[in-house]
Amino acid sequence: MNRRDFISGAALGAVAVAGVSKVALAALPEPAIMTSPETAPPRLPGNGRPYNPVVTLNGWTAPWRMNNGVKEFHLVAEPVEREIAPGMVARLWGYNGQSPGPTIEVVEGDRVRLFVTNRLPEPTSIHWHGQRLPNGMDGVAGLNQKAIPVGRTFVYEFVARRPGTFMYHPHADEMVQMAMGMMGFWVTHPRQKHEWISEADRDFCFLLNAYDIDPASVVPKINTMLDFNLWTFNSRAFPGIDSFNVRLGDRVRIRVGNLTMTNHPIHLHGHEFEVTGTDGGPTPPGSRWPEVTSDIAVGQMRQVEFIADAEGDWAFHCHKSHHTMNPMGHDVPTMIGVDHRGLVGRIQNLVPEYMVMGERGMADMKDMQMMLPEETLAMMAGFGPHGPIGMGGMFTMLKVRRGQRPGDYSDPGWYQQPAGTQAYEWTGSLPDPQRFAAERLHRGEVPDLNRPALEMQVRKPAPAAHSH
Ligand SMILES: [Cu+2]
């Protein structure tokens, strides 16, 4: 999608907030509602202090209005329908039509006023995770304020004092409300050039979240503590997650927050990144080191940065392999090495839809034409240019292209590897590995005892001039 398409797409998906009259300024800002799970284009600031906007993966940024120098937002906590991936729509709770809610972008020093309307069936509140603010604005129901009753609107107001990466989420019945999808991202941009914050060419953000939704149902089970079956980026599961599309040589920043119940080692292929910011703000450059996986604990935020200097389609995913799977029963027995095909046939006489996990590993599953219940995602899905990818859940790709124009976030399609740069099949003869000798002995074949099991050459290191 090019930028113009993006903008028209956003206009279709959102209720635009038009010019506001003086009379309206005395009232609430009209809440903008997003109905599309597409990645919205960066929302360039039309007023207020300038900044380079972020792109929210399969999400969008909330519009605001300026009211006597105060940046006003209106969040509506409400039940929403969220497409987790094509083929599955879940009934969640969120903000302004989506889960997660819209990303809030402000500038360091901005005075921010947030109207929060509660259209849920129970009281709620919002905690502005990581912010410096007056105690009464921190949003813990019962501790800092009364919970927002059903049908009422509360106002939060504070100055965004430090630049960085933040989240927002309820602090009233939070186990239920976060299990239902209530959360959002918040970015405070630096007011002026900051020695620890570099200017990124592309700046992405998303939240890690998880749901437990039984096959054929659409509402999360809210009492699940650990055994979730949908592991998502911004309430989307692969292949429903958009790729990060960047230009070769771009400085890319990706901001991640974790509001699941477990940690997620987020891993990028083909590049090394540095953690340039945490929940506490930008990290001093002397504290940074290169890595390819960053473990993001529950309640944490991390921002990582790298130069996208390698063309290709690079996997970007949680490294817990169960988190790159879609709904499955974790109590299925392991069938690797078990030939149960005859058994399956006999059981299928009684239960025609009966299936078992693949006896050659689970890769069997990704080609199977399974009869899935409605509103259920295939366990492993997604097709690439070379066959099934066999992934679900917390998986997407970084697509680096020479020809991706600045400001163009559209999907460039699949990478064509230059000739001679792709793994290929060996078609020569295969030598008999030494380890098979033991098997031949086991079969009663006479071993050649004069032949060493493994030939090794050992060379002693030359003595150093001075030994210690
Ligand atoms: Cu994970």
Short mmCIF file of N, CA, C and O in Angstrom, two decimals, residues 434-435 451-455:
data_model
loop_
_atom_site.label_atom_id
_atom_site.label_comp_id
_atom_site.label_asym_id
_atom_site.label_seq_id
_atom_site.Cartn_x
_atom_site.Cartn_y
_atom_site.Cartn_z
N GLN A 434 31.24 -42.51 10.24
CA GLN A 434 31.91 -43.42 11.15
C GLN A 434 30.97 -43.96 12.22
O GLN A 434 31.12 -45.08 12.67
N ARG A 435 29.99 -43.15 12.65
CA ARG A 435 29.15 -43.60 13.76
C ARG A 435 28.34 -44.84 13.40
O ARG A 435 27.85 -45.53 14.26
N ARG A 451 41.28 -49.66 12.46
CA ARG A 451 40.94 -48.34 11.94
C ARG A 451 40.47 -47.46 13.12
O ARG A 451 39.58 -47.88 13.86
N PRO A 452 41.08 -46.31 13.30
CA PRO A 452 40.61 -45.47 14.42
C PRO A 452 39.16 -44.99 14.17
O PRO A 452 38.75 -44.84 13.03
N ALA A 453 38.41 -44.83 15.27
CA ALA A 453 37.01 -44.41 15.15
C ALA A 453 36.92 -43.03 14.51
O ALA A 453 36.02 -42.73 13.76
N LEU A 454 37.87 -42.21 14.80
CA LEU A 454 37.83 -40.85 14.27
C LEU A 454 39.27 -40.39 14.13
O LEU A 454 40.06 -40.56 15.05
N GLU A 455 39.62 -39.91 12.97
CA GLU A 455 40.99 -39.45 12.80
C GLU A 455 41.11 -38.02 13.26
O GLU A 455 40.30 -37.17 12.92
#
